[in-house]
mmCIF file of C-alpha atoms in Angstrom:
data_model
loop_
_atom_site.group_PDB
_atom_site.id
_atom_site.type_symbol
_atom_site.label_atom_id
_atom_site.label_comp_id
_atom_site.label_asym_id
_atom_site.label_seq_id
_atom_site.Cartn_x
_atom_site.Cartn_y
_atom_site.Cartn_z
ATOM 1 C CA ASN A 1 0.000 0.000 0.000
ATOM 2 C CA ALA A 2 2.496 2.563 -1.224
ATOM 3 C CA GLY A 3 2.012 6.218 -0.567
ATOM 4 C CA VAL A 4 2.948 8.992 -2.947
ATOM 5 C CA MET A 5 6.132 7.986 -4.721
ATOM 6 C CA GLN A 6 8.569 10.519 -6.072
ATOM 7 C CA ASN A 7 11.757 9.932 -7.963
ATOM 8 C CA PRO A 8 14.508 10.619 -8.125
ATOM 9 C CA ARG A 9 15.147 11.488 -4.509
ATOM 10 C CA HIS A 10 18.073 13.691 -5.459
ATOM 11 C CA LEU A 11 18.776 15.219 -8.849
ATOM 12 C CA VAL A 12 21.854 17.174 -9.828
ATOM 13 C CA ARG A 13 21.852 19.197 -13.009
ATOM 14 C CA ARG A 14 24.174 21.739 -14.573
ATOM 15 C CA ARG A 15 22.850 25.088 -15.657
ATOM 16 C CA GLY A 16 21.038 24.833 -18.964
ATOM 17 C CA GLN A 17 20.119 21.160 -18.624
ATOM 18 C CA GLU A 18 16.630 19.775 -18.232
ATOM 19 C CA ALA A 19 15.213 18.324 -15.041
ATOM 20 C CA ARG A 20 12.384 15.784 -14.995
ATOM 21 C CA LEU A 21 10.725 14.969 -11.719
ATOM 22 C CA ARG A 22 8.267 12.109 -11.429
ATOM 23 C CA CYS A 23 5.383 11.503 -9.108
ATOM 24 C CA SER A 24 3.067 8.532 -8.750
ATOM 25 C CA PRO A 25 0.036 9.412 -6.639
ATOM 26 C CA MET A 26 -1.384 7.242 -3.919
ATOM 27 C CA LYS A 27 -3.506 4.403 -5.229
ATOM 28 C CA GLY A 28 -7.010 5.575 -5.994
ATOM 29 C CA HIS A 29 -6.079 9.259 -6.035
ATOM 30 C CA SER A 30 -6.700 11.227 -9.195
ATOM 31 C CA HIS A 31 -5.618 14.678 -8.029
ATOM 32 C CA VAL A 32 -1.948 15.622 -8.102
ATOM 33 C CA TYR A 33 -0.288 18.780 -6.831
ATOM 34 C CA TRP A 34 3.266 20.046 -7.110
ATOM 35 C CA TYR A 35 4.854 22.293 -4.507
ATOM 36 C CA ARG A 36 8.296 23.842 -4.209
ATOM 37 C CA GLN A 37 10.144 24.478 -0.970
ATOM 38 C CA LEU A 38 13.164 26.681 -0.522
ATOM 39 C CA PRO A 39 15.382 26.235 2.561
ATOM 40 C CA GLU A 40 13.760 27.464 5.778
ATOM 41 C CA GLU A 41 10.567 28.296 3.887
ATOM 42 C CA GLY A 42 7.094 26.853 3.685
ATOM 43 C CA LEU A 43 5.832 25.077 0.609
ATOM 44 C CA LYS A 44 4.690 27.138 -2.352
ATOM 45 C CA PHE A 45 1.957 25.811 -4.615
ATOM 46 C CA MET A 46 2.892 25.358 -8.239
ATOM 47 C CA VAL A 47 0.251 23.364 -10.095
ATOM 48 C CA TYR A 48 -2.777 21.115 -9.655
ATOM 49 C CA LEU A 49 -3.544 18.417 -12.187
ATOM 50 C CA GLN A 50 -6.046 15.692 -12.813
ATOM 51 C CA LYS A 51 -5.574 12.970 -15.391
ATOM 52 C CA GLU A 52 -4.767 14.678 -18.711
ATOM 53 C CA ASN A 53 -5.859 18.081 -17.400
ATOM 54 C CA ILE A 54 -4.165 21.045 -15.782
ATOM 55 C CA ILE A 55 -6.678 22.496 -13.349
ATOM 56 C CA ASP A 56 -4.726 25.293 -11.701
ATOM 57 C CA GLU A 57 -1.249 26.415 -12.739
ATOM 58 C CA SER A 58 -1.327 29.769 -11.005
ATOM 59 C CA GLY A 59 1.901 29.011 -9.130
ATOM 60 C CA MET A 60 3.933 27.895 -12.103
ATOM 61 C CA PRO A 61 6.598 30.205 -13.505
ATOM 62 C CA LYS A 62 5.569 31.337 -16.960
ATOM 63 C CA GLU A 63 8.679 30.046 -18.678
ATOM 64 C CA ARG A 64 10.714 26.844 -18.559
ATOM 65 C CA PHE A 65 8.334 24.976 -16.235
ATOM 66 C CA SER A 66 5.667 22.536 -17.375
ATOM 67 C CA ALA A 67 3.699 19.724 -15.806
ATOM 68 C CA GLU A 68 1.630 16.848 -17.063
ATOM 69 C CA PHE A 69 -0.361 13.961 -15.685
ATOM 70 C CA PRO A 70 -0.979 11.563 -18.540
ATOM 71 C CA LYS A 71 -3.689 8.942 -18.706
ATOM 72 C CA GLU A 72 -1.098 6.279 -18.020
ATOM 73 C CA GLY A 73 2.004 6.731 -15.930
ATOM 74 C CA PRO A 74 3.256 9.201 -13.387
ATOM 75 C CA SER A 75 2.899 12.948 -13.264
ATOM 76 C CA ILE A 76 5.956 14.770 -14.577
ATOM 77 C CA LEU A 77 7.269 18.176 -13.584
ATOM 78 C CA ARG A 78 9.676 19.365 -16.228
ATOM 79 C CA ILE A 79 12.098 22.236 -15.860
ATOM 80 C CA GLN A 80 13.947 23.266 -18.989
ATOM 81 C CA GLN A 81 17.255 25.144 -19.046
ATOM 82 C CA VAL A 82 17.632 25.025 -15.281
ATOM 83 C CA VAL A 83 19.220 27.905 -13.418
ATOM 84 C CA ARG A 84 20.738 28.005 -9.942
ATOM 85 C CA GLY A 85 17.564 29.601 -8.565
ATOM 86 C CA ASP A 86 15.650 26.425 -9.431
ATOM 87 C CA SER A 87 17.547 24.578 -6.700
ATOM 88 C CA ALA A 88 14.922 23.545 -4.185
ATOM 89 C CA ALA A 89 12.957 20.610 -2.850
ATOM 90 C CA TYR A 90 10.002 19.740 -5.057
ATOM 91 C CA PHE A 91 7.130 17.915 -3.425
ATOM 92 C CA CYS A 92 4.260 16.139 -5.017
ATOM 93 C CA ALA A 93 1.005 15.500 -3.203
ATOM 94 C CA SER A 94 -2.138 13.646 -4.092
ATOM 95 C CA SER A 95 -5.671 13.604 -2.814
ATOM 96 C CA GLY A 96 -8.859 11.669 -3.263
ATOM 97 C CA GLN A 97 -12.245 13.028 -4.201
ATOM 98 C CA GLY A 98 -12.553 15.137 -1.049
ATOM 99 C CA ARG A 99 -9.441 17.104 -2.009
ATOM 100 C CA GLU A 100 -9.059 18.578 1.455
ATOM 101 C CA LYS A 101 -6.320 16.401 2.882
ATOM 102 C CA LEU A 102 -3.126 16.082 0.917
ATOM 103 C CA PHE A 103 -0.729 13.163 1.052
ATOM 104 C CA PHE A 104 2.827 14.174 0.277
ATOM 105 C CA GLY A 105 5.731 12.309 -1.228
ATOM 106 C CA SER A 106 9.239 12.521 0.185
ATOM 107 C CA GLY A 107 10.259 15.068 -2.393
ATOM 108 C CA THR A 108 12.980 15.503 -4.988
ATOM 109 C CA GLN A 109 15.913 17.669 -4.000
ATOM 110 C CA LEU A 110 17.091 19.448 -7.141
ATOM 111 C CA SER A 111 20.562 20.919 -7.089
ATOM 112 C CA VAL A 112 21.714 23.054 -10.002
ATOM 113 C CA LEU A 113 25.454 23.478 -10.316
ATOM 114 C CA SER B 1 2.664 38.113 2.141
ATOM 115 C CA GLN B 2 1.964 34.838 3.900
ATOM 116 C CA GLN B 3 -1.598 33.662 4.377
ATOM 117 C CA GLY B 4 -0.464 31.492 7.251
ATOM 118 C CA GLU B 5 2.167 32.746 9.629
ATOM 119 C CA GLU B 6 3.376 30.485 12.391
ATOM 120 C CA ASP B 7 4.699 31.713 15.668
ATOM 121 C CA PRO B 8 7.217 31.144 17.156
ATOM 122 C CA GLN B 9 9.666 30.386 14.367
ATOM 123 C CA ALA B 10 11.560 28.025 16.644
ATOM 124 C CA LEU B 11 10.708 26.337 19.921
ATOM 125 C CA SER B 12 12.943 24.232 22.133
ATOM 126 C CA ILE B 13 11.508 22.268 25.039
ATOM 127 C CA GLN B 14 12.273 19.285 27.251
ATOM 128 C CA GLU B 15 10.616 15.921 26.805
ATOM 129 C CA GLY B 16 7.368 15.761 28.718
ATOM 130 C CA GLU B 17 6.605 19.462 28.381
ATOM 131 C CA ASN B 18 3.797 20.851 26.263
ATOM 132 C CA ALA B 19 4.474 22.700 23.034
ATOM 133 C CA THR B 20 2.178 25.405 21.700
ATOM 134 C CA MET B 21 2.420 26.832 18.207
ATOM 135 C CA ASN B 22 0.283 29.577 16.754
ATOM 136 C CA CYS B 23 -0.843 30.427 13.273
ATOM 137 C CA SER B 24 -2.454 33.569 11.920
ATOM 138 C CA TYR B 25 -4.113 33.950 8.542
ATOM 139 C CA LYS B 26 -5.614 36.777 6.554
ATOM 140 C CA THR B 27 -8.690 35.763 4.578
ATOM 141 C CA SER B 28 -11.885 33.815 5.211
ATOM 142 C CA ILE B 29 -11.409 30.079 5.271
ATOM 143 C CA ASN B 30 -13.382 26.867 5.032
ATOM 144 C CA ASN B 31 -10.867 24.983 7.111
ATOM 145 C CA LEU B 32 -7.340 25.137 8.456
ATOM 146 C CA GLN B 33 -4.902 22.261 8.479
ATOM 147 C CA TRP B 34 -1.737 21.463 10.376
ATOM 148 C CA TYR B 35 1.084 19.453 8.858
ATOM 149 C CA ARG B 36 4.329 18.147 10.208
ATOM 150 C CA GLN B 37 7.612 17.789 8.344
ATOM 151 C CA ASN B 38 10.574 15.818 9.538
ATOM 152 C CA SER B 39 13.916 17.044 8.240
ATOM 153 C CA GLY B 40 14.341 16.242 4.575
ATOM 154 C CA ARG B 41 10.974 14.542 4.268
ATOM 155 C CA GLY B 42 7.533 15.321 2.926
ATOM 156 C CA LEU B 43 4.713 16.749 4.948
ATOM 157 C CA VAL B 44 2.383 14.590 6.981
ATOM 158 C CA HIS B 45 -1.169 15.708 7.587
ATOM 159 C CA LEU B 46 -1.943 16.003 11.310
ATOM 160 C CA ILE B 47 -5.357 17.510 11.709
ATOM 161 C CA LEU B 48 -7.999 19.578 9.931
ATOM 162 C CA ILE B 49 -10.335 21.952 11.718
ATOM 163 C CA ARG B 50 -13.332 23.432 9.946
ATOM 164 C CA SER B 51 -14.373 27.046 10.224
ATOM 165 C CA ASN B 52 -17.437 26.138 12.302
ATOM 166 C CA GLU B 53 -15.332 24.221 14.825
ATOM 167 C CA ARG B 54 -13.552 25.818 17.751
ATOM 168 C CA GLU B 55 -11.493 22.942 19.059
ATOM 169 C CA LYS B 56 -10.432 19.524 17.915
ATOM 170 C CA HIS B 57 -8.410 16.726 19.502
ATOM 171 C CA SER B 58 -6.382 13.905 18.033
ATOM 172 C CA GLY B 59 -4.293 11.878 20.452
ATOM 173 C CA ARG B 60 -1.801 14.266 22.065
ATOM 174 C CA LEU B 61 -2.738 17.035 19.638
ATOM 175 C CA ARG B 62 -5.209 19.793 20.389
ATOM 176 C CA VAL B 63 -6.074 22.407 17.803
ATOM 177 C CA THR B 64 -8.109 25.535 18.384
ATOM 178 C CA LEU B 65 -9.516 27.957 15.847
ATOM 179 C CA ASP B 66 -10.644 31.515 16.449
ATOM 180 C CA THR B 67 -12.137 32.836 13.216
ATOM 181 C CA SER B 68 -12.792 36.269 14.735
ATOM 182 C CA LYS B 69 -9.063 36.675 15.328
ATOM 183 C CA LYS B 70 -8.112 34.646 12.262
ATOM 184 C CA SER B 71 -5.820 32.496 14.333
ATOM 185 C CA SER B 72 -5.252 28.879 15.267
ATOM 186 C CA SER B 73 -3.074 27.103 17.788
ATOM 187 C CA LEU B 74 -1.600 23.623 17.893
ATOM 188 C CA LEU B 75 -0.835 22.133 21.280
ATOM 189 C CA ILE B 76 1.248 19.000 21.630
ATOM 190 C CA THR B 77 0.986 17.585 25.124
ATOM 191 C CA ALA B 78 3.597 15.445 26.872
ATOM 192 C CA SER B 79 6.077 15.967 24.053
ATOM 193 C CA ARG B 80 8.558 13.307 22.998
ATOM 194 C CA ALA B 81 11.901 13.531 21.251
ATOM 195 C CA ALA B 82 10.187 11.998 18.208
ATOM 196 C CA ASP B 83 7.981 15.108 17.953
ATOM 197 C CA THR B 84 11.033 17.064 16.820
ATOM 198 C CA ALA B 85 10.031 18.428 13.416
ATOM 199 C CA SER B 86 8.737 21.521 11.666
ATOM 200 C CA TYR B 87 5.035 22.238 11.953
ATOM 201 C CA PHE B 88 3.075 24.148 9.327
ATOM 202 C CA CYS B 89 -0.421 25.500 9.179
ATOM 203 C CA ALA B 90 -2.128 25.689 5.807
ATOM 204 C CA THR B 91 -5.249 27.298 4.431
ATOM 205 C CA GLU B 92 -6.746 27.001 0.998
ATOM 206 C CA ALA B 93 -6.038 29.765 -1.490
ATOM 207 C CA HIS B 94 -9.562 29.772 -2.900
ATOM 208 C CA TYR B 95 -12.299 30.302 -0.339
ATOM 209 C CA GLY B 96 -15.416 28.399 -1.234
ATOM 210 C CA GLY B 97 -13.840 25.189 -2.409
ATOM 211 C CA SER B 98 -10.490 23.677 -1.728
ATOM 212 C CA GLN B 99 -8.605 22.883 -4.849
ATOM 213 C CA GLY B 100 -5.528 21.640 -3.050
ATOM 214 C CA ASN B 101 -3.925 25.011 -3.631
ATOM 215 C CA LEU B 102 -2.843 25.418 -0.032
ATOM 216 C CA ILE B 103 -0.923 28.329 1.369
ATOM 217 C CA PHE B 104 1.648 27.315 3.931
ATOM 218 C CA GLY B 105 3.425 29.454 6.467
ATOM 219 C CA LYS B 106 7.141 29.225 7.111
ATOM 220 C CA GLY B 107 6.588 26.857 9.965
ATOM 221 C CA THR B 108 7.619 26.437 13.558
ATOM 222 C CA LYS B 109 10.720 24.349 14.109
ATOM 223 C CA LEU B 110 10.165 22.314 17.252
ATOM 224 C CA SER B 111 13.064 20.690 19.063
ATOM 225 C CA VAL B 112 12.279 18.315 21.914
ATOM 226 C CA LYS B 113 15.291 17.454 24.028
ATOM 227 C CA PRO B 114 15.388 14.059 25.747
#
C-alpha cells in the first residue's frame, strides 16, 4: 500500500540542462499537486492536475516549467534550461475526491550546479 | 505576504513538556490544516479543523480555531523527542472550495530534548 512515490530522490543538473521529476500518486487518487520548498521556507503551490488536465497552474513560472499527468504513468514536472535559482525541494502530493487532505511524497531535491 | 504565519519560528523544550504553536491567517477560510515535516521529508497531515469548529483533539494534539481573530493554535501535550520536526499551518487559497492550492506558512521548528 504505497504512498505517494517521487523519484529521483536527489537530482543534480548543470545550468542549462533539463530536469524531470516524477510523481506517482497514492492508489485511488486522481488529483496531483506540485509544490516547491526553498530552505527554511514553507511550501509554495505550483500546479494542480487531474488525469490529462491542468486544473490550476497559477503558481507555475511562466517560462521553462511545465507539468503533465498523462492517462497512463506518473505525473511529470519538467524544468527546462535550469538555473541556480531552481535549486529547491520539489514535493508532489495527491488527494482523493474530497481534495481537502493532501498526502505528500518525500520530495525531490534538485541541485543546479 | 503569507496567508499562514506560524509563531514562534523556533521552539525548544524538554521531553514531557507541552508545546504550543500559533498560526495567523488573513482571509476567510473553510478549514485550516496542520502538517508536520521531519527534516528532509515530505509533509504529513496532522489535523484539519473546519471554520465552524472551535477545538479539535487527536491523540496528544489539540487544535483551536478563532475565526474572529483569524488564528489557530496547535498544542502538543507530553512531548517526545520523536515530535522534533517543523510544523506548518495551511489554508486554501480559494475560499469556497479547496482545490488543493494550499498556502503554507514558514513553519515552527520544534526541538524536543530528551
